[in-house]
Amino acid sequence: MPIICCNWKMNGNRELLEQYSNLQLGQGVKAVLLPPSPLINIARNLLSDCWLIGGQSCHAKASGAYTGMVSCSVLSEVGARCVLVGHSERRDFEDAEFLRSAYYAAENLAMQPILCIGEKWDEREEVFAVLTKQLSILNHANSPEIWVAYEPRWAIGTGKTPVISEVEEIFSWIRQKIQDIKPRQLSKIRLLYGGSLGLDNCQQFFASKNIDGGLIGGASLRIDQIREILL
Ligand code: PGA
């Protein structure tokens, strides 16, 4: 019963939303859409309540002189119920402190943060050290569920994916690590894989016992692909 999380990045428009509104969801599929912020409200109105709608990033402060940023509270006001924190395409602008405060601002508004973690190509040898640091944001996490998307940075948008056995090892390590950090939230951990997921490879990832779903970028813009993936 995978979670299918569609990350449109800076793509998509009303027309694509209208196409999404006709998509069928397979039994037990949990569908999440992360459109650009100005489309969140329209998405909320066009898509059925089965869809969870969310943001791609947020600023922790409710307001202020931060041109171009979107606050968590405004996201929540327009219908977002979840938000990515630390997507690798944002990490170059958003430092650890920014991400930490965004994570907890989302929690405080009862929005589900989706923490994105992953190593760069030249960090593969020290992947567990990199992930340990990125997961430390969860030290004070308090929401009923913890959602983490593991996306090797080198797999995003490149068409390259890691070997499934290596990914399984990483996911089992991540689950254990979160359990160590939050021992009382054992059953509420949701782990997503992201990075060049598409129709041809997603079932292989979803079949892994430690992977609860996927964070899908490029393929979520191709209606023919996402239609099949959601079934
Ligand atoms: P991709 O993007 O599926 O296009 O690789 C994934 C993501 O950025 O979350």
JSON list of N, CA and C in Angstrom, two decimals, residues 28-98:
[
{"chain": "A", "resi": 28, "resn": "GLY", "atom": "N", "xyz": [-5.87, 1.38, -1.21]},
{"chain": "A", "resi": 28, "resn": "GLY", "atom": "CA", "xyz": [-4.84, 1.53, -0.19]},
{"chain": "A", "resi": 28, "resn": "GLY", "atom": "C", "xyz": [-3.73, 2.49, -0.55]},
{"chain": "A", "resi": 29, "resn": "VAL", "atom": "N", "xyz": [-3.74, 3.01, -1.78]},
{"chain": "A", "resi": 29, "resn": "VAL", "atom": "CA", "xyz": [-2.69, 3.96, -2.16]},
{"chain": "A", "resi": 29, "resn": "VAL", "atom": "C", "xyz": [-2.95, 5.29, -1.45]},
{"chain": "A", "resi": 30, "resn": "LYS", "atom": "N", "xyz": [-1.90, 5.83, -0.85]},
{"chain": "A", "resi": 30, "resn": "LYS", "atom": "CA", "xyz": [-2.03, 7.13, -0.22]},
{"chain": "A", "resi": 30, "resn": "LYS", "atom": "C", "xyz": [-1.36, 8.13, -1.15]},
{"chain": "A", "resi": 31, "resn": "ALA", "atom": "N", "xyz": [-2.15, 9.04, -1.71]},
{"chain": "A", "resi": 31, "resn": "ALA", "atom": "CA", "xyz": [-1.62, 9.96, -2.71]},
{"chain": "A", "resi": 31, "resn": "ALA", "atom": "C", "xyz": [-1.36, 11.33, -2.11]},
{"chain": "A", "resi": 32, "resn": "VAL", "atom": "N", "xyz": [-0.20, 11.86, -2.42]},
{"chain": "A", "resi": 32, "resn": "VAL", "atom": "CA", "xyz": [0.21, 13.17, -1.90]},
{"chain": "A", "resi": 32, "resn": "VAL", "atom": "C", "xyz": [0.66, 14.01, -3.10]},
{"chain": "A", "resi": 33, "resn": "LEU", "atom": "N", "xyz": [0.22, 15.26, -3.14]},
{"chain": "A", "resi": 33, "resn": "LEU", "atom": "CA", "xyz": [0.66, 16.15, -4.21]},
{"chain": "A", "resi": 33, "resn": "LEU", "atom": "C", "xyz": [1.33, 17.38, -3.62]},
{"chain": "A", "resi": 34, "resn": "LEU", "atom": "N", "xyz": [2.52, 17.68, -4.14]},
{"chain": "A", "resi": 34, "resn": "LEU", "atom": "CA", "xyz": [3.26, 18.86, -3.71]},
{"chain": "A", "resi": 34, "resn": "LEU", "atom": "C", "xyz": [3.42, 19.77, -4.94]},
{"chain": "A", "resi": 35, "resn": "PRO", "atom": "N", "xyz": [2.45, 20.62, -5.18]},
{"chain": "A", "resi": 35, "resn": "PRO", "atom": "CA", "xyz": [2.55, 21.51, -6.34]},
{"chain": "A", "resi": 35, "resn": "PRO", "atom": "C", "xyz": [3.26, 22.79, -5.94]},
{"chain": "A", "resi": 36, "resn": "PRO", "atom": "N", "xyz": [3.59, 23.68, -6.87]},
{"chain": "A", "resi": 36, "resn": "PRO", "atom": "CA", "xyz": [4.10, 25.00, -6.48]},
{"chain": "A", "resi": 36, "resn": "PRO", "atom": "C", "xyz": [3.06, 25.68, -5.58]},
{"chain": "A", "resi": 37, "resn": "SER", "atom": "N", "xyz": [3.51, 26.47, -4.61]},
{"chain": "A", "resi": 37, "resn": "SER", "atom": "CA", "xyz": [2.58, 27.01, -3.59]},
{"chain": "A", "resi": 37, "resn": "SER", "atom": "C", "xyz": [1.34, 27.71, -4.15]},
{"chain": "A", "resi": 38, "resn": "PRO", "atom": "N", "xyz": [1.45, 28.52, -5.24]},
{"chain": "A", "resi": 38, "resn": "PRO", "atom": "CA", "xyz": [0.23, 29.20, -5.69]},
{"chain": "A", "resi": 38, "resn": "PRO", "atom": "C", "xyz": [-0.86, 28.25, -6.19]},
{"chain": "A", "resi": 39, "resn": "LEU", "atom": "N", "xyz": [-0.49, 26.99, -6.41]},
{"chain": "A", "resi": 39, "resn": "LEU", "atom": "CA", "xyz": [-1.49, 26.03, -6.91]},
{"chain": "A", "resi": 39, "resn": "LEU", "atom": "C", "xyz": [-2.12, 25.21, -5.79]},
{"chain": "A", "resi": 40, "resn": "ILE", "atom": "N", "xyz": [-1.63, 25.39, -4.56]},
{"chain": "A", "resi": 40, "resn": "ILE", "atom": "CA", "xyz": [-2.11, 24.52, -3.48]},
{"chain": "A", "resi": 40, "resn": "ILE", "atom": "C", "xyz": [-3.62, 24.66, -3.28]},
{"chain": "A", "resi": 41, "resn": "ASN", "atom": "N", "xyz": [-4.05, 25.90, -3.24]},
{"chain": "A", "resi": 41, "resn": "ASN", "atom": "CA", "xyz": [-5.47, 26.13, -2.98]},
{"chain": "A", "resi": 41, "resn": "ASN", "atom": "C", "xyz": [-6.34, 25.57, -4.10]},
{"chain": "A", "resi": 42, "resn": "ILE", "atom": "N", "xyz": [-5.87, 25.77, -5.34]},
{"chain": "A", "resi": 42, "resn": "ILE", "atom": "CA", "xyz": [-6.63, 25.25, -6.50]},
{"chain": "A", "resi": 42, "resn": "ILE", "atom": "C", "xyz": [-6.65, 23.72, -6.44]},
{"chain": "A", "resi": 43, "resn": "ALA", "atom": "N", "xyz": [-5.49, 23.16, -6.08]},
{"chain": "A", "resi": 43, "resn": "ALA", "atom": "CA", "xyz": [-5.40, 21.69, -5.97]},
{"chain": "A", "resi": 43, "resn": "ALA", "atom": "C", "xyz": [-6.41, 21.19, -4.93]},
{"chain": "A", "resi": 44, "resn": "ARG", "atom": "N", "xyz": [-6.46, 21.90, -3.81]},
{"chain": "A", "resi": 44, "resn": "ARG", "atom": "CA", "xyz": [-7.38, 21.47, -2.73]},
{"chain": "A", "resi": 44, "resn": "ARG", "atom": "C", "xyz": [-8.83, 21.45, -3.23]},
{"chain": "A", "resi": 45, "resn": "ASN", "atom": "N", "xyz": [-9.15, 22.45, -4.09]},
{"chain": "A", "resi": 45, "resn": "ASN", "atom": "CA", "xyz": [-10.52, 22.52, -4.59]},
{"chain": "A", "resi": 45, "resn": "ASN", "atom": "C", "xyz": [-10.80, 21.51, -5.70]},
{"chain": "A", "resi": 46, "resn": "LEU", "atom": "N", "xyz": [-9.78, 21.19, -6.49]},
{"chain": "A", "resi": 46, "resn": "LEU", "atom": "CA", "xyz": [-10.02, 20.31, -7.65]},
{"chain": "A", "resi": 46, "resn": "LEU", "atom": "C", "xyz": [-9.91, 18.82, -7.31]},
{"chain": "A", "resi": 47, "resn": "LEU", "atom": "N", "xyz": [-9.01, 18.48, -6.39]},
{"chain": "A", "resi": 47, "resn": "LEU", "atom": "CA", "xyz": [-8.76, 17.06, -6.13]},
{"chain": "A", "resi": 47, "resn": "LEU", "atom": "C", "xyz": [-9.65, 16.55, -4.99]},
{"chain": "A", "resi": 48, "resn": "SER", "atom": "N", "xyz": [-9.91, 15.26, -5.01]},
{"chain": "A", "resi": 48, "resn": "SER", "atom": "CA", "xyz": [-10.76, 14.69, -3.96]},
{"chain": "A", "resi": 48, "resn": "SER", "atom": "C", "xyz": [-10.01, 14.73, -2.62]},
{"chain": "A", "resi": 49, "resn": "ASP", "atom": "N", "xyz": [-10.78, 14.51, -1.56]},
{"chain": "A", "resi": 49, "resn": "ASP", "atom": "CA", "xyz": [-10.19, 14.54, -0.22]},
{"chain": "A", "resi": 49, "resn": "ASP", "atom": "C", "xyz": [-9.23, 13.39, 0.02]},
{"chain": "A", "resi": 50, "resn": "CYS", "atom": "N", "xyz": [-9.20, 12.44, -0.91]},
{"chain": "A", "resi": 50, "resn": "CYS", "atom": "CA", "xyz": [-8.24, 11.33, -0.76]},
{"chain": "A", "resi": 50, "resn": "CYS", "atom": "C", "xyz": [-6.82, 11.84, -0.92]},
{"chain": "A", "resi": 51, "resn": "TRP", "atom": "N", "xyz": [-6.68, 12.96, -1.59]},
{"chain": "A", "resi": 51, "resn": "TRP", "atom": "CA", "xyz": [-5.34, 13.51, -1.80]},
{"chain": "A", "resi": 51, "resn": "TRP", "atom": "C", "xyz": [-4.91, 14.37, -0.62]},
{"chain": "A", "resi": 52, "resn": "LEU", "atom": "N", "xyz": [-3.68, 14.14, -0.20]},
{"chain": "A", "resi": 52, "resn": "LEU", "atom": "CA", "xyz": [-3.06, 15.02, 0.79]},
{"chain": "A", "resi": 52, "resn": "LEU", "atom": "C", "xyz": [-2.26, 16.05, -0.03]},
{"chain": "A", "resi": 53, "resn": "ILE", "atom": "N", "xyz": [-2.49, 17.33, 0.23]},
{"chain": "A", "resi": 53, "resn": "ILE", "atom": "CA", "xyz": [-1.79, 18.36, -0.54]},
{"chain": "A", "resi": 53, "resn": "ILE", "atom": "C", "xyz": [-0.75, 19.01, 0.38]},
{"chain": "A", "resi": 54, "resn": "GLY", "atom": "N", "xyz": [0.40, 19.33, -0.19]},
{"chain": "A", "resi": 54, "resn": "GLY", "atom": "CA", "xyz": [1.44, 19.92, 0.65]},
{"chain": "A", "resi": 54, "resn": "GLY", "atom": "C", "xyz": [2.33, 20.88, -0.10]},
{"chain": "A", "resi": 55, "resn": "GLY", "atom": "N", "xyz": [3.27, 21.47, 0.66]},
{"chain": "A", "resi": 55, "resn": "GLY", "atom": "CA", "xyz": [4.21, 22.44, 0.10]},
{"chain": "A", "resi": 55, "resn": "GLY", "atom": "C", "xyz": [5.58, 21.78, -0.12]},
{"chain": "A", "resi": 56, "resn": "GLN", "atom": "N", "xyz": [6.43, 22.50, -0.83]},
{"chain": "A", "resi": 56, "resn": "GLN", "atom": "CA", "xyz": [7.77, 21.98, -1.17]},
{"chain": "A", "resi": 56, "resn": "GLN", "atom": "C", "xyz": [8.85, 22.51, -0.24]},
{"chain": "A", "resi": 57, "resn": "SER", "atom": "N", "xyz": [8.51, 23.54, 0.52]},
{"chain": "A", "resi": 57, "resn": "SER", "atom": "CA", "xyz": [9.46, 24.16, 1.46]},
{"chain": "A", "resi": 57, "resn": "SER", "atom": "C", "xyz": [8.65, 25.19, 2.24]},
{"chain": "A", "resi": 58, "resn": "CYS", "atom": "N", "xyz": [9.12, 25.57, 3.41]},
{"chain": "A", "resi": 58, "resn": "CYS", "atom": "CA", "xyz": [8.42, 26.66, 4.09]},
{"chain": "A", "resi": 58, "resn": "CYS", "atom": "C", "xyz": [9.39, 27.38, 5.03]},
{"chain": "A", "resi": 59, "resn": "HIS", "atom": "N", "xyz": [9.04, 28.61, 5.33]},
{"chain": "A", "resi": 59, "resn": "HIS", "atom": "CA", "xyz": [9.80, 29.39, 6.30]},
{"chain": "A", "resi": 59, "resn": "HIS", "atom": "C", "xyz": [9.11, 29.25, 7.65]},
{"chain": "A", "resi": 60, "resn": "ALA", "atom": "N", "xyz": [9.91, 29.11, 8.69]},
{"chain": "A", "resi": 60, "resn": "ALA", "atom": "CA", "xyz": [9.34, 28.89, 10.01]},
{"chain": "A", "resi": 60, "resn": "ALA", "atom": "C", "xyz": [8.57, 30.09, 10.54]},
{"chain": "A", "resi": 61, "resn": "LYS", "atom": "N", "xyz": [9.05, 31.30, 10.21]},
{"chain": "A", "resi": 61, "resn": "LYS", "atom": "CA", "xyz": [8.39, 32.48, 10.77]},
{"chain": "A", "resi": 61, "resn": "LYS", "atom": "C", "xyz": [7.03, 32.68, 10.11]},
{"chain": "A", "resi": 62, "resn": "ALA", "atom": "N", "xyz": [6.09, 33.17, 10.87]},
{"chain": "A", "resi": 62, "resn": "ALA", "atom": "CA", "xyz": [4.74, 33.36, 10.34]},
{"chain": "A", "resi": 62, "resn": "ALA", "atom": "C", "xyz": [4.69, 34.54, 9.38]},
{"chain": "A", "resi": 63, "resn": "SER", "atom": "N", "xyz": [5.58, 35.50, 9.58]},
{"chain": "A", "resi": 63, "resn": "SER", "atom": "CA", "xyz": [5.59, 36.67, 8.69]},
{"chain": "A", "resi": 63, "resn": "SER", "atom": "C", "xyz": [6.95, 37.35, 8.83]},
{"chain": "A", "resi": 64, "resn": "GLY", "atom": "N", "xyz": [7.22, 38.29, 7.93]},
{"chain": "A", "resi": 64, "resn": "GLY", "atom": "CA", "xyz": [8.48, 39.01, 8.05]},
{"chain": "A", "resi": 64, "resn": "GLY", "atom": "C", "xyz": [9.01, 39.45, 6.70]},
{"chain": "A", "resi": 65, "resn": "ALA", "atom": "N", "xyz": [10.15, 40.14, 6.73]},
{"chain": "A", "resi": 65, "resn": "ALA", "atom": "CA", "xyz": [10.74, 40.68, 5.51]},
{"chain": "A", "resi": 65, "resn": "ALA", "atom": "C", "xyz": [11.60, 39.60, 4.85]},
{"chain": "A", "resi": 66, "resn": "TYR", "atom": "N", "xyz": [10.95, 38.62, 4.26]},
{"chain": "A", "resi": 66, "resn": "TYR", "atom": "CA", "xyz": [11.65, 37.51, 3.59]},
{"chain": "A", "resi": 66, "resn": "TYR", "atom": "C", "xyz": [11.07, 37.36, 2.18]},
{"chain": "A", "resi": 67, "resn": "THR", "atom": "N", "xyz": [11.48, 38.29, 1.32]},
{"chain": "A", "resi": 67, "resn": "THR", "atom": "CA", "xyz": [10.93, 38.34, -0.03]},
{"chain": "A", "resi": 67, "resn": "THR", "atom": "C", "xyz": [11.05, 36.99, -0.74]},
{"chain": "A", "resi": 68, "resn": "GLY", "atom": "N", "xyz": [9.96, 36.57, -1.30]},
{"chain": "A", "resi": 68, "resn": "GLY", "atom": "CA", "xyz": [9.97, 35.33, -2.09]},
{"chain": "A", "resi": 68, "resn": "GLY", "atom": "C", "xyz": [9.72, 34.07, -1.28]},
{"chain": "A", "resi": 69, "resn": "MET", "atom": "N", "xyz": [9.70, 34.17, 0.05]},
{"chain": "A", "resi": 69, "resn": "MET", "atom": "CA", "xyz": [9.51, 32.96, 0.87]},
{"chain": "A", "resi": 69, "resn": "MET", "atom": "C", "xyz": [8.03, 32.76, 1.17]},
{"chain": "A", "resi": 70, "resn": "VAL", "atom": "N", "xyz": [7.70, 31.56, 1.56]},
{"chain": "A", "resi": 70, "resn": "VAL", "atom": "CA", "xyz": [6.31, 31.25, 1.95]},
{"chain": "A", "resi": 70, "resn": "VAL", "atom": "C", "xyz": [6.34, 30.70, 3.38]},
{"chain": "A", "resi": 71, "resn": "SER", "atom": "N", "xyz": [5.52, 31.27, 4.24]},
{"chain": "A", "resi": 71, "resn": "SER", "atom": "CA", "xyz": [5.51, 30.78, 5.62]},
{"chain": "A", "resi": 71, "resn": "SER", "atom": "C", "xyz": [4.69, 29.49, 5.71]},
{"chain": "A", "resi": 72, "resn": "CYS", "atom": "N", "xyz": [5.07, 28.74, 6.72]},
{"chain": "A", "resi": 72, "resn": "CYS", "atom": "CA", "xyz": [4.34, 27.51, 7.02]},
{"chain": "A", "resi": 72, "resn": "CYS", "atom": "C", "xyz": [2.88, 27.81, 7.32]},
{"chain": "A", "resi": 73, "resn": "SER", "atom": "N", "xyz": [2.65, 28.92, 8.03]},
{"chain": "A", "resi": 73, "resn": "SER", "atom": "CA", "xyz": [1.27, 29.20, 8.42]},
{"chain": "A", "resi": 73, "resn": "SER", "atom": "C", "xyz": [0.41, 29.55, 7.20]},
{"chain": "A", "resi": 74, "resn": "VAL", "atom": "N", "xyz": [0.99, 30.24, 6.21]},
{"chain": "A", "resi": 74, "resn": "VAL", "atom": "CA", "xyz": [0.20, 30.53, 5.00]},
{"chain": "A", "resi": 74, "resn": "VAL", "atom": "C", "xyz": [-0.06, 29.24, 4.21]},
{"chain": "A", "resi": 75, "resn": "LEU", "atom": "N", "xyz": [0.95, 28.38, 4.17]},
{"chain": "A", "resi": 75, "resn": "LEU", "atom": "CA", "xyz": [0.74, 27.09, 3.48]},
{"chain": "A", "resi": 75, "resn": "LEU", "atom": "C", "xyz": [-0.44, 26.36, 4.12]},
{"chain": "A", "resi": 76, "resn": "SER", "atom": "N", "xyz": [-0.44, 26.37, 5.43]},
{"chain": "A", "resi": 76, "resn": "SER", "atom": "CA", "xyz": [-1.50, 25.67, 6.14]},
{"chain": "A", "resi": 76, "resn": "SER", "atom": "C", "xyz": [-2.87, 26.32, 5.86]},
{"chain": "A", "resi": 77, "resn": "GLU", "atom": "N", "xyz": [-2.86, 27.65, 5.82]},
{"chain": "A", "resi": 77, "resn": "GLU", "atom": "CA", "xyz": [-4.11, 28.39, 5.57]},
{"chain": "A", "resi": 77, "resn": "GLU", "atom": "C", "xyz": [-4.71, 28.06, 4.20]},
{"chain": "A", "resi": 78, "resn": "VAL", "atom": "N", "xyz": [-3.85, 27.83, 3.19]},
{"chain": "A", "resi": 78, "resn": "VAL", "atom": "CA", "xyz": [-4.39, 27.56, 1.85]},
{"chain": "A", "resi": 78, "resn": "VAL", "atom": "C", "xyz": [-4.64, 26.07, 1.61]},
{"chain": "A", "resi": 79, "resn": "GLY", "atom": "N", "xyz": [-4.43, 25.26, 2.62]},
{"chain": "A", "resi": 79, "resn": "GLY", "atom": "CA", "xyz": [-4.84, 23.85, 2.48]},
{"chain": "A", "resi": 79, "resn": "GLY", "atom": "C", "xyz": [-3.72, 22.83, 2.50]},
{"chain": "A", "resi": 80, "resn": "ALA", "atom": "N", "xyz": [-2.48, 23.26, 2.75]},
{"chain": "A", "resi": 80, "resn": "ALA", "atom": "CA", "xyz": [-1.39, 22.28, 2.82]},
{"chain": "A", "resi": 80, "resn": "ALA", "atom": "C", "xyz": [-1.47, 21.54, 4.15]},
{"chain": "A", "resi": 81, "resn": "ARG", "atom": "N", "xyz": [-1.29, 20.23, 4.08]},
{"chain": "A", "resi": 81, "resn": "ARG", "atom": "CA", "xyz": [-1.30, 19.43, 5.31]},
{"chain": "A", "resi": 81, "resn": "ARG", "atom": "C", "xyz": [0.03, 18.73, 5.52]},
{"chain": "A", "resi": 82, "resn": "CYS", "atom": "N", "xyz": [0.97, 18.97, 4.62]},
{"chain": "A", "resi": 82, "resn": "CYS", "atom": "CA", "xyz": [2.31, 18.41, 4.78]},
{"chain": "A", "resi": 82, "resn": "CYS", "atom": "C", "xyz": [3.28, 19.32, 4.04]},
{"chain": "A", "resi": 83, "resn": "VAL", "atom": "N", "xyz": [4.56, 19.16, 4.31]},
{"chain": "A", "resi": 83, "resn": "VAL", "atom": "CA", "xyz": [5.56, 20.00, 3.63]},
{"chain": "A", "resi": 83, "resn": "VAL", "atom": "C", "xyz": [6.91, 19.30, 3.61]},
{"chain": "A", "resi": 84, "resn": "LEU", "atom": "N", "xyz": [7.60, 19.42, 2.48]},
{"chain": "A", "resi": 84, "resn": "LEU", "atom": "CA", "xyz": [8.96, 18.89, 2.42]},
{"chain": "A", "resi": 84, "resn": "LEU", "atom": "C", "xyz": [9.89, 19.77, 3.24]},
{"chain": "A", "resi": 85, "resn": "VAL", "atom": "N", "xyz": [10.81, 19.15, 3.92]},
{"chain": "A", "resi": 85, "resn": "VAL", "atom": "CA", "xyz": [11.83, 19.91, 4.66]},
{"chain": "A", "resi": 85, "resn": "VAL", "atom": "C", "xyz": [13.19, 19.37, 4.22]},
{"chain": "A", "resi": 86, "resn": "GLY", "atom": "N", "xyz": [13.98, 20.24, 3.59]},
{"chain": "A", "resi": 86, "resn": "GLY", "atom": "CA", "xyz": [15.34, 19.86, 3.25]},
{"chain": "A", "resi": 86, "resn": "GLY", "atom": "C", "xyz": [15.48, 19.09, 1.95]},
{"chain": "A", "resi": 87, "resn": "HIS", "atom": "N", "xyz": [14.56, 19.33, 1.01]},
{"chain": "A", "resi": 87, "resn": "HIS", "atom": "CA", "xyz": [14.76, 18.69, -0.31]},
{"chain": "A", "resi": 87, "resn": "HIS", "atom": "C", "xyz": [16.15, 19.09, -0.82]},
{"chain": "A", "resi": 88, "resn": "SER", "atom": "N", "xyz": [16.81, 18.17, -1.50]},
{"chain": "A", "resi": 88, "resn": "SER", "atom": "CA", "xyz": [18.20, 18.45, -1.87]},
{"chain": "A", "resi": 88, "resn": "SER", "atom": "C", "xyz": [18.32, 19.66, -2.79]},
{"chain": "A", "resi": 89, "resn": "GLU", "atom": "N", "xyz": [17.25, 19.96, -3.54]},
{"chain": "A", "resi": 89, "resn": "GLU", "atom": "CA", "xyz": [17.32, 21.14, -4.40]},
{"chain": "A", "resi": 89, "resn": "GLU", "atom": "C", "xyz": [17.18, 22.43, -3.60]},
{"chain": "A", "resi": 90, "resn": "ARG", "atom": "N", "xyz": [16.85, 22.33, -2.30]},
{"chain": "A", "resi": 90, "resn": "ARG", "atom": "CA", "xyz": [16.76, 23.50, -1.42]},
{"chain": "A", "resi": 90, "resn": "ARG", "atom": "C", "xyz": [17.95, 23.59, -0.46]},
{"chain": "A", "resi": 91, "resn": "ARG", "atom": "N", "xyz": [18.62, 22.46, -0.26]},
{"chain": "A", "resi": 91, "resn": "ARG", "atom": "CA", "xyz": [19.65, 22.45, 0.80]},
{"chain": "A", "resi": 91, "resn": "ARG", "atom": "C", "xyz": [20.78, 23.43, 0.53]},
{"chain": "A", "resi": 92, "resn": "ASP", "atom": "N", "xyz": [20.97, 23.81, -0.73]},
{"chain": "A", "resi": 92, "resn": "ASP", "atom": "CA", "xyz": [22.03, 24.78, -1.02]},
{"chain": "A", "resi": 92, "resn": "ASP", "atom": "C", "xyz": [21.67, 26.17, -0.49]},
{"chain": "A", "resi": 93, "resn": "PHE", "atom": "N", "xyz": [20.37, 26.44, -0.28]},
{"chain": "A", "resi": 93, "resn": "PHE", "atom": "CA", "xyz": [19.96, 27.76, 0.22]},
{"chain": "A", "resi": 93, "resn": "PHE", "atom": "C", "xyz": [19.51, 27.71, 1.68]},
{"chain": "A", "resi": 94, "resn": "GLU", "atom": "N", "xyz": [19.18, 26.53, 2.15]},
{"chain": "A", "resi": 94, "resn": "GLU", "atom": "CA", "xyz": [18.56, 26.41, 3.48]},
{"chain": "A", "resi": 94, "resn": "GLU", "atom": "C", "xyz": [19.51, 25.62, 4.38]},
{"chain": "A", "resi": 95, "resn": "ASP", "atom": "N", "xyz": [20.03, 26.29, 5.41]},
{"chain": "A", "resi": 95, "resn": "ASP", "atom": "CA", "xyz": [21.00, 25.61, 6.27]},
{"chain": "A", "resi": 95, "resn": "ASP", "atom": "C", "xyz": [20.28, 24.80, 7.35]},
{"chain": "A", "resi": 96, "resn": "ALA", "atom": "N", "xyz": [21.08, 24.11, 8.17]},
{"chain": "A", "resi": 96, "resn": "ALA", "atom": "CA", "xyz": [20.52, 23.19, 9.15]},
{"chain": "A", "resi": 96, "resn": "ALA", "atom": "C", "xyz": [19.56, 23.90, 10.11]},
{"chain": "A", "resi": 97, "resn": "GLU", "atom": "N", "xyz": [19.90, 25.11, 10.50]},
{"chain": "A", "resi": 97, "resn": "GLU", "atom": "CA", "xyz": [19.05, 25.82, 11.45]},
{"chain": "A", "resi": 97, "resn": "GLU", "atom": "C", "xyz": [17.72, 26.20, 10.81]},
{"chain": "A", "resi": 98, "resn": "PHE", "atom": "N", "xyz": [17.78, 26.63, 9.55]},
{"chain": "A", "resi": 98, "resn": "PHE", "atom": "CA", "xyz": [16.56, 26.95, 8.81]},
{"chain": "A", "resi": 98, "resn": "PHE", "atom": "C", "xyz": [15.65, 25.72, 8.76]}
]
